[in-house]
PDB file of C-alpha atoms in Angstrom:
ATOM      1  CA  GLY A 126      17.632   8.377  -6.995  1.00  0.00           C
ATOM      2  CA  ALA A 127      16.075   5.281  -8.465  1.00  0.00           C
ATOM      3  CA  GLY A 128      12.849   4.101  -6.920  1.00  0.00           C
ATOM      4  CA  VAL A 129      11.504   0.603  -6.478  1.00  0.00           C
ATOM      5  CA  SER A 130      11.390  -1.319  -9.728  1.00  0.00           C
ATOM      6  CA  GLN A 131       9.352  -4.383 -10.589  1.00  0.00           C
ATOM      7  CA  SER A 132       9.310  -6.760 -13.520  1.00  0.00           C
ATOM      8  CA  PRO A 133       7.525  -7.794 -15.548  1.00  0.00           C
ATOM      9  CA  ARG A 134       4.979  -4.977 -15.521  1.00  0.00           C
ATOM     10  CA  TYR A 135       2.358  -7.244 -17.053  1.00  0.00           C
ATOM     11  CA  LYS A 136       2.108 -11.012 -17.010  1.00  0.00           C
ATOM     12  CA  VAL A 137      -0.508 -13.252 -18.588  1.00  0.00           C
ATOM     13  CA  ALA A 138      -0.418 -16.856 -17.405  1.00  0.00           C
ATOM     14  CA  LYS A 139      -2.530 -19.833 -18.247  1.00  0.00           C
ATOM     15  CA  ARG A 140      -4.167 -21.504 -15.282  1.00  0.00           C
ATOM     16  CA  GLY A 141      -1.748 -23.981 -13.777  1.00  0.00           C
ATOM     17  CA  GLN A 142       1.427 -22.216 -14.890  1.00  0.00           C
ATOM     18  CA  ASP A 143       4.079 -21.018 -12.462  1.00  0.00           C
ATOM     19  CA  VAL A 144       5.055 -17.328 -12.425  1.00  0.00           C
ATOM     20  CA  ALA A 145       7.916 -15.363 -10.862  1.00  0.00           C
ATOM     21  CA  LEU A 146       7.648 -11.674 -10.091  1.00  0.00           C
ATOM     22  CA  ARG A 147      10.746  -9.615  -9.350  1.00  0.00           C
ATOM     23  CA  CYS A 148      11.232  -6.602  -7.098  1.00  0.00           C
ATOM     24  CA  ASP A 149      14.333  -4.421  -6.911  1.00  0.00           C
ATOM     25  CA  PRO A 150      14.016  -2.137  -3.846  1.00  0.00           C
ATOM     26  CA  ILE A 151      15.507   1.280  -3.287  1.00  0.00           C
ATOM     27  CA  SER A 152      19.232   0.837  -2.725  1.00  0.00           C
ATOM     28  CA  GLY A 153      20.072   0.323   0.938  1.00  0.00           C
ATOM     29  CA  HIS A 154      16.502  -0.228   2.056  1.00  0.00           C
ATOM     30  CA  VAL A 155      16.385  -2.804   4.818  1.00  0.00           C
ATOM     31  CA  SER A 156      12.723  -3.756   4.661  1.00  0.00           C
ATOM     32  CA  LEU A 157      10.825  -5.142   1.707  1.00  0.00           C
ATOM     33  CA  PHE A 158       7.114  -5.848   1.554  1.00  0.00           C
ATOM     34  CA  TRP A 159       4.844  -7.588  -0.946  1.00  0.00           C
ATOM     35  CA  TYR A 160       1.181  -6.626  -1.259  1.00  0.00           C
ATOM     36  CA  GLN A 161      -1.651  -7.837  -3.466  1.00  0.00           C
ATOM     37  CA  GLN A 162      -4.207  -5.366  -4.781  1.00  0.00           C
ATOM     38  CA  ALA A 163      -7.519  -6.439  -6.271  1.00  0.00           C
ATOM     39  CA  LEU A 164      -9.487  -4.028  -8.430  1.00  0.00           C
ATOM     40  CA  GLY A 165     -11.224  -1.376  -6.352  1.00  0.00           C
ATOM     41  CA  GLN A 166      -9.596  -2.459  -3.103  1.00  0.00           C
ATOM     42  CA  GLY A 167      -6.680  -1.302  -1.023  1.00  0.00           C
ATOM     43  CA  PRO A 168      -3.455  -3.308  -1.085  1.00  0.00           C
ATOM     44  CA  GLU A 169      -3.366  -6.384   1.154  1.00  0.00           C
ATOM     45  CA  PHE A 170      -0.198  -7.497   2.899  1.00  0.00           C
ATOM     46  CA  LEU A 171       1.430 -10.714   1.747  1.00  0.00           C
ATOM     47  CA  THR A 172       4.895 -10.958   3.276  1.00  0.00           C
ATOM     48  CA  TYR A 173       7.779  -8.942   4.780  1.00  0.00           C
ATOM     49  CA  PHE A 174      11.571  -9.225   4.705  1.00  0.00           C
ATOM     50  CA  GLN A 175      14.118  -7.525   6.898  1.00  0.00           C
ATOM     51  CA  ASN A 176      17.325  -7.906   4.910  1.00  0.00           C
ATOM     52  CA  GLU A 177      17.327 -11.569   3.814  1.00  0.00           C
ATOM     53  CA  ALA A 178      15.122 -12.817   6.656  1.00  0.00           C
ATOM     54  CA  GLN A 179      11.455 -13.391   5.939  1.00  0.00           C
ATOM     55  CA  LEU A 180       9.948 -12.230   9.230  1.00  0.00           C
ATOM     56  CA  ASP A 181       6.259 -12.357   8.379  1.00  0.00           C
ATOM     57  CA  LYS A 182       4.500 -14.433   5.751  1.00  0.00           C
ATOM     58  CA  SER A 183       1.097 -14.408   7.389  1.00  0.00           C
ATOM     59  CA  GLY A 184      -0.583 -12.806   4.394  1.00  0.00           C
ATOM     60  CA  LEU A 185       0.393 -15.401   1.802  1.00  0.00           C
ATOM     61  CA  PRO A 186      -2.963 -16.864   0.724  1.00  0.00           C
ATOM     62  CA  SER A 187      -1.808 -20.438   0.171  1.00  0.00           C
ATOM     63  CA  ASP A 188       1.261 -22.635   0.000  1.00  0.00           C
ATOM     64  CA  ARG A 189       1.330 -21.953  -3.731  1.00  0.00           C
ATOM     65  CA  PHE A 190       2.820 -18.558  -2.889  1.00  0.00           C
ATOM     66  CA  PHE A 191       6.497 -18.350  -2.035  1.00  0.00           C
ATOM     67  CA  ALA A 192       8.831 -15.371  -1.638  1.00  0.00           C
ATOM     68  CA  GLU A 193      12.562 -15.036  -1.202  1.00  0.00           C
ATOM     69  CA  ARG A 194      15.221 -12.361  -0.828  1.00  0.00           C
ATOM     70  CA  PRO A 195      18.420 -14.394  -0.668  1.00  0.00           C
ATOM     71  CA  GLU A 196      20.979 -11.585  -0.601  1.00  0.00           C
ATOM     72  CA  GLY A 197      18.904  -8.978   1.156  1.00  0.00           C
ATOM     73  CA  SER A 198      18.257  -6.867  -1.911  1.00  0.00           C
ATOM     74  CA  VAL A 199      16.249  -8.196  -4.883  1.00  0.00           C
ATOM     75  CA  SER A 200      13.186 -10.247  -4.008  1.00  0.00           C
ATOM     76  CA  THR A 201      11.141 -12.725  -6.012  1.00  0.00           C
ATOM     77  CA  LEU A 202       7.523 -13.661  -5.416  1.00  0.00           C
ATOM     78  CA  LYS A 203       6.688 -17.009  -6.961  1.00  0.00           C
ATOM     79  CA  ILE A 204       3.211 -18.349  -7.524  1.00  0.00           C
ATOM     80  CA  GLN A 205       2.894 -22.005  -8.413  1.00  0.00           C
ATOM     81  CA  ARG A 206      -0.009 -23.548 -10.325  1.00  0.00           C
ATOM     82  CA  THR A 207      -1.705 -20.184 -10.833  1.00  0.00           C
ATOM     83  CA  GLN A 208      -5.470 -19.938 -10.402  1.00  0.00           C
ATOM     84  CA  GLN A 209      -7.883 -17.320 -11.729  1.00  0.00           C
ATOM     85  CA  GLU A 210      -8.300 -15.868  -8.251  1.00  0.00           C
ATOM     86  CA  ASP A 211      -4.584 -14.990  -8.290  1.00  0.00           C
ATOM     87  CA  SER A 212      -5.303 -12.310 -10.914  1.00  0.00           C
ATOM     88  CA  ALA A 213      -4.397  -9.008  -9.267  1.00  0.00           C
ATOM     89  CA  VAL A 214      -1.723  -6.338  -9.134  1.00  0.00           C
ATOM     90  CA  TYR A 215       1.265  -7.393  -7.055  1.00  0.00           C
ATOM     91  CA  LEU A 216       2.983  -4.454  -5.407  1.00  0.00           C
ATOM     92  CA  CYS A 217       6.404  -4.356  -3.829  1.00  0.00           C
ATOM     93  CA  ALA A 218       7.381  -1.679  -1.315  1.00  0.00           C
ATOM     94  CA  SER A 219      10.592  -0.921   0.491  1.00  0.00           C
ATOM     95  CA  SER A 220      11.501   1.041   3.599  1.00  0.00           C
ATOM     96  CA  SER A 221      14.787   2.280   5.004  1.00  0.00           C
ATOM     97  CA  THR A 222      13.812   1.274   8.535  1.00  0.00           C
ATOM     98  CA  SER A 223      12.480  -1.805  10.213  1.00  0.00           C
ATOM     99  CA  GLY A 224       9.908  -2.504  12.865  1.00  0.00           C
ATOM    100  CA  THR A 225       6.996  -0.504  14.084  1.00  0.00           C
ATOM    101  CA  GLY A 226       8.555   2.913  14.241  1.00  0.00           C
ATOM    102  CA  ILE A 227       8.851   5.409  11.449  1.00  0.00           C
ATOM    103  CA  ASN A 228       8.311   3.103   8.511  1.00  0.00           C
ATOM    104  CA  GLU A 229       7.573   5.021   5.342  1.00  0.00           C
ATOM    105  CA  GLN A 230       7.091   2.521   2.544  1.00  0.00           C
ATOM    106  CA  TYR A 231       7.647   3.395  -1.096  1.00  0.00           C
ATOM    107  CA  PHE A 232       5.925   1.357  -3.745  1.00  0.00           C
ATOM    108  CA  GLY A 233       7.083   0.084  -7.101  1.00  0.00           C
ATOM    109  CA  PRO A 234       4.906   0.285 -10.216  1.00  0.00           C
ATOM    110  CA  GLY A 235       3.440  -3.184  -9.634  1.00  0.00           C
ATOM    111  CA  THR A 236       3.038  -6.286 -11.761  1.00  0.00           C
ATOM    112  CA  ARG A 237      -0.426  -6.873 -13.186  1.00  0.00           C
ATOM    113  CA  LEU A 238      -1.002 -10.629 -13.297  1.00  0.00           C
ATOM    114  CA  THR A 239      -3.850 -12.011 -15.354  1.00  0.00           C
ATOM    115  CA  VAL A 240      -4.574 -15.724 -15.168  1.00  0.00           C
ATOM    116  CA  THR A 241      -6.644 -17.073 -18.061  1.00  0.00           C
TER     117      THR A 241
ATOM    118  CA  GLN B 227     -15.646  -4.703  11.099  1.00  0.00           C
ATOM    119  CA  LYS B 228     -12.692  -3.899   8.873  1.00  0.00           C
ATOM    120  CA  GLU B 229      -9.496  -2.863  10.592  1.00  0.00           C
ATOM    121  CA  VAL B 230      -9.217   0.345   8.559  1.00  0.00           C
ATOM    122  CA  GLU B 231     -12.363   1.946   7.202  1.00  0.00           C
ATOM    123  CA  GLN B 232     -12.804   4.691   4.653  1.00  0.00           C
ATOM    124  CA  ASN B 233     -15.830   6.000   2.827  1.00  0.00           C
ATOM    125  CA  SER B 234     -15.352   4.738  -0.730  1.00  0.00           C
ATOM    126  CA  GLY B 235     -16.938   7.850  -2.227  1.00  0.00           C
ATOM    127  CA  PRO B 236     -16.800   9.204  -4.789  1.00  0.00           C
ATOM    128  CA  LEU B 237     -16.226  12.537  -3.061  1.00  0.00           C
ATOM    129  CA  SER B 238     -16.748  15.397  -5.447  1.00  0.00           C
ATOM    130  CA  VAL B 239     -15.516  18.908  -4.691  1.00  0.00           C
ATOM    131  CA  PRO B 240     -15.211  22.022  -6.873  1.00  0.00           C
ATOM    132  CA  GLU B 241     -11.786  23.330  -7.837  1.00  0.00           C
ATOM    133  CA  GLY B 242     -10.346  25.547  -5.115  1.00  0.00           C
ATOM    134  CA  ALA B 243     -12.391  23.968  -2.300  1.00  0.00           C
ATOM    135  CA  ILE B 244     -11.130  21.983   0.679  1.00  0.00           C
ATOM    136  CA  ALA B 245     -11.407  18.217   0.320  1.00  0.00           C
ATOM    137  CA  SER B 246     -11.753  16.287   3.587  1.00  0.00           C
ATOM    138  CA  LEU B 247     -10.975  12.576   3.633  1.00  0.00           C
ATOM    139  CA  ASN B 248     -11.593  10.447   6.687  1.00  0.00           C
ATOM    140  CA  CYS B 249     -10.374   7.139   8.057  1.00  0.00           C
ATOM    141  CA  THR B 250     -11.034   5.140  11.221  1.00  0.00           C
ATOM    142  CA  TYR B 251      -9.029   2.218  12.555  1.00  0.00           C
ATOM    143  CA  SER B 252      -9.747  -0.491  15.085  1.00  0.00           C
ATOM    144  CA  ASP B 253      -6.345  -1.378  16.609  1.00  0.00           C
ATOM    145  CA  ARG B 254      -5.629   0.974  19.522  1.00  0.00           C
ATOM    146  CA  GLY B 255      -1.991  -0.113  19.489  1.00  0.00           C
ATOM    147  CA  SER B 256      -1.396   1.342  16.027  1.00  0.00           C
ATOM    148  CA  GLN B 257       1.497   3.775  16.070  1.00  0.00           C
ATOM    149  CA  SER B 258       1.903   5.277  12.642  1.00  0.00           C
ATOM    150  CA  PHE B 259      -0.479   6.344   9.936  1.00  0.00           C
ATOM    151  CA  PHE B 260      -0.067   7.126   6.284  1.00  0.00           C
ATOM    152  CA  TRP B 261      -1.950   8.633   3.383  1.00  0.00           C
ATOM    153  CA  TYR B 262      -1.225   7.412  -0.119  1.00  0.00           C
ATOM    154  CA  ARG B 263      -2.534   8.804  -3.394  1.00  0.00           C
ATOM    155  CA  GLN B 264      -3.225   6.380  -6.213  1.00  0.00           C
ATOM    156  CA  TYR B 265      -4.011   7.497  -9.726  1.00  0.00           C
ATOM    157  CA  SER B 266      -5.955   5.081 -11.909  1.00  0.00           C
ATOM    158  CA  GLY B 267      -3.658   2.351 -13.214  1.00  0.00           C
ATOM    159  CA  LYS B 268      -0.716   3.517 -11.080  1.00  0.00           C
ATOM    160  CA  SER B 269       0.784   2.397  -7.796  1.00  0.00           C
ATOM    161  CA  PRO B 270       0.266   4.128  -4.431  1.00  0.00           C
ATOM    162  CA  GLU B 271       2.361   7.254  -3.810  1.00  0.00           C
ATOM    163  CA  LEU B 272       3.123   8.312  -0.234  1.00  0.00           C
ATOM    164  CA  ILE B 273       1.934  11.857   0.447  1.00  0.00           C
ATOM    165  CA  MET B 274       1.733  12.136   4.251  1.00  0.00           C
ATOM    166  CA  SER B 275       2.765  10.270   7.376  1.00  0.00           C
ATOM    167  CA  ILE B 276       1.743  11.102  10.938  1.00  0.00           C
ATOM    168  CA  TYR B 277       2.704   9.570  14.272  1.00  0.00           C
ATOM    169  CA  SER B 278       1.547  12.001  16.985  1.00  0.00           C
ATOM    170  CA  ASN B 279      -1.837  13.369  17.924  1.00  0.00           C
ATOM    171  CA  GLY B 280      -2.647  16.662  16.273  1.00  0.00           C
ATOM    172  CA  ASP B 281      -2.069  18.190  12.878  1.00  0.00           C
ATOM    173  CA  LYS B 282       0.798  17.875  10.439  1.00  0.00           C
ATOM    174  CA  GLU B 283       0.951  20.213   7.469  1.00  0.00           C
ATOM    175  CA  ASP B 284       2.855  19.820   4.205  1.00  0.00           C
ATOM    176  CA  GLY B 285       2.016  22.330   1.512  1.00  0.00           C
ATOM    177  CA  ARG B 286      -1.670  22.030   0.624  1.00  0.00           C
ATOM    178  CA  PHE B 287      -2.025  18.818   2.656  1.00  0.00           C
ATOM    179  CA  THR B 288      -2.827  18.530   6.364  1.00  0.00           C
ATOM    180  CA  ALA B 289      -3.038  15.215   8.165  1.00  0.00           C
ATOM    181  CA  GLN B 290      -4.903  15.068  11.460  1.00  0.00           C
ATOM    182  CA  LEU B 291      -4.621  12.273  14.013  1.00  0.00           C
ATOM    183  CA  ASN B 292      -6.815  11.619  17.036  1.00  0.00           C
ATOM    184  CA  LYS B 293      -5.724   8.400  18.717  1.00  0.00           C
ATOM    185  CA  ALA B 294      -8.425   8.575  21.401  1.00  0.00           C
ATOM    186  CA  SER B 295     -11.095   8.531  18.711  1.00  0.00           C
ATOM    187  CA  GLN B 296      -9.018   6.235  16.431  1.00  0.00           C
ATOM    188  CA  TYR B 297      -9.477   8.669  13.619  1.00  0.00           C
ATOM    189  CA  VAL B 298      -7.185  10.006  10.905  1.00  0.00           C
ATOM    190  CA  SER B 299      -8.069  12.576   8.306  1.00  0.00           C
ATOM    191  CA  LEU B 300      -6.494  14.294   5.333  1.00  0.00           C
ATOM    192  CA  LEU B 301      -7.400  17.817   4.267  1.00  0.00           C
ATOM    193  CA  ILE B 302      -6.471  19.064   0.819  1.00  0.00           C
ATOM    194  CA  ARG B 303      -6.682  22.837   0.497  1.00  0.00           C
ATOM    195  CA  ASP B 304      -7.195  24.644  -2.812  1.00  0.00           C
ATOM    196  CA  SER B 305      -8.103  21.357  -4.514  1.00  0.00           C
ATOM    197  CA  GLN B 306      -6.997  21.012  -8.130  1.00  0.00           C
ATOM    198  CA  PRO B 307      -8.287  18.712 -10.867  1.00  0.00           C
ATOM    199  CA  SER B 308      -4.886  16.991 -10.702  1.00  0.00           C
ATOM    200  CA  ASP B 309      -5.761  15.915  -7.139  1.00  0.00           C
ATOM    201  CA  SER B 310      -8.467  13.639  -8.570  1.00  0.00           C
ATOM    202  CA  ALA B 311      -7.380  10.158  -7.489  1.00  0.00           C
ATOM    203  CA  THR B 312      -8.076   7.471  -4.918  1.00  0.00           C
ATOM    204  CA  TYR B 313      -6.688   8.261  -1.464  1.00  0.00           C
ATOM    205  CA  LEU B 314      -5.654   5.294   0.646  1.00  0.00           C
ATOM    206  CA  CYS B 315      -5.363   5.414   4.418  1.00  0.00           C
ATOM    207  CA  ALA B 316      -2.834   2.950   5.857  1.00  0.00           C
ATOM    208  CA  VAL B 317      -2.058   1.988   9.428  1.00  0.00           C
ATOM    209  CA  ASN B 318       1.128   0.364  10.691  1.00  0.00           C
ATOM    210  CA  HIS B 319      -0.128  -2.813  12.239  1.00  0.00           C
ATOM    211  CA  GLY B 320       2.585  -3.486  14.758  1.00  0.00           C
ATOM    212  CA  GLU B 321       5.322  -6.072  14.473  1.00  0.00           C
ATOM    213  CA  GLY B 322       7.379  -5.729  11.362  1.00  0.00           C
ATOM    214  CA  GLY B 323       5.657  -2.653  10.110  1.00  0.00           C
ATOM    215  CA  LYS B 324       3.185  -4.186   7.683  1.00  0.00           C
ATOM    216  CA  LEU B 325       0.541  -1.734   6.575  1.00  0.00           C
ATOM    217  CA  ILE B 326      -3.177  -2.342   6.742  1.00  0.00           C
ATOM    218  CA  PHE B 327      -4.998  -0.308   4.105  1.00  0.00           C
ATOM    219  CA  GLY B 328      -8.503   0.971   3.856  1.00  0.00           C
ATOM    220  CA  GLN B 329     -10.339   0.426   0.584  1.00  0.00           C
ATOM    221  CA  GLY B 330      -9.658   4.004  -0.488  1.00  0.00           C
ATOM    222  CA  THR B 331     -11.754   7.104  -1.115  1.00  0.00           C
ATOM    223  CA  GLU B 332     -12.162   8.269  -4.684  1.00  0.00           C
ATOM    224  CA  LEU B 333     -11.823  12.051  -4.954  1.00  0.00           C
ATOM    225  CA  SER B 334     -13.031  13.990  -7.961  1.00  0.00           C
ATOM    226  CA  VAL B 335     -12.158  17.688  -8.259  1.00  0.00           C
ATOM    227  CA  LYS B 336     -14.358  19.423 -10.802  1.00  0.00           C
ATOM    228  CA  PRO B 337     -13.004  22.439 -12.735  1.00  0.00           C
TER     229      PRO B 337
END
């Protein structure tokens, strides 16, 4: 079946612009996660949804970052007034389960954001 | 101290050898552990998950978990050049299931 999809795959933004990154999880997956990956590092957690509820946003680096999943499927990560330090790959992952049990997460291809 | 630590490598092994990748974690309450493979310019791909102490085998891959020592490892038997990638160790950090990743170990398999 179809995996996690993300769009756009690449985004170049001028400093100060707002961007919106989209994630379409595997059909029926309850949990959706956003991660940020800097070059040469492992992904870092940003936020987590269980259906439409945002249960953890502890990893969002500032109030310029906002995520939503209004109907419990597609999610959007929005970054306002982008800064150069926001340049990274933004990864979305989904899982068919929730909580701390068996929680295999499958990643989308990522969106590479470059802020100039 | 990072929550999940891996040797960044690069780890170089000859084709056909066993590659051994190691990971330690700091949270004793962690319940599930994952290995992801990431090719350059691609996203992480799940290759193994393990929840109980001991070994779990899947084809050429074996994951080993020792919760007392807070240690997870991945063995790749009969390594192939196509196994050359960065291997990420990830630990389920508790509520909600967010994953904490190590920085990854770069593996190079030489023909």
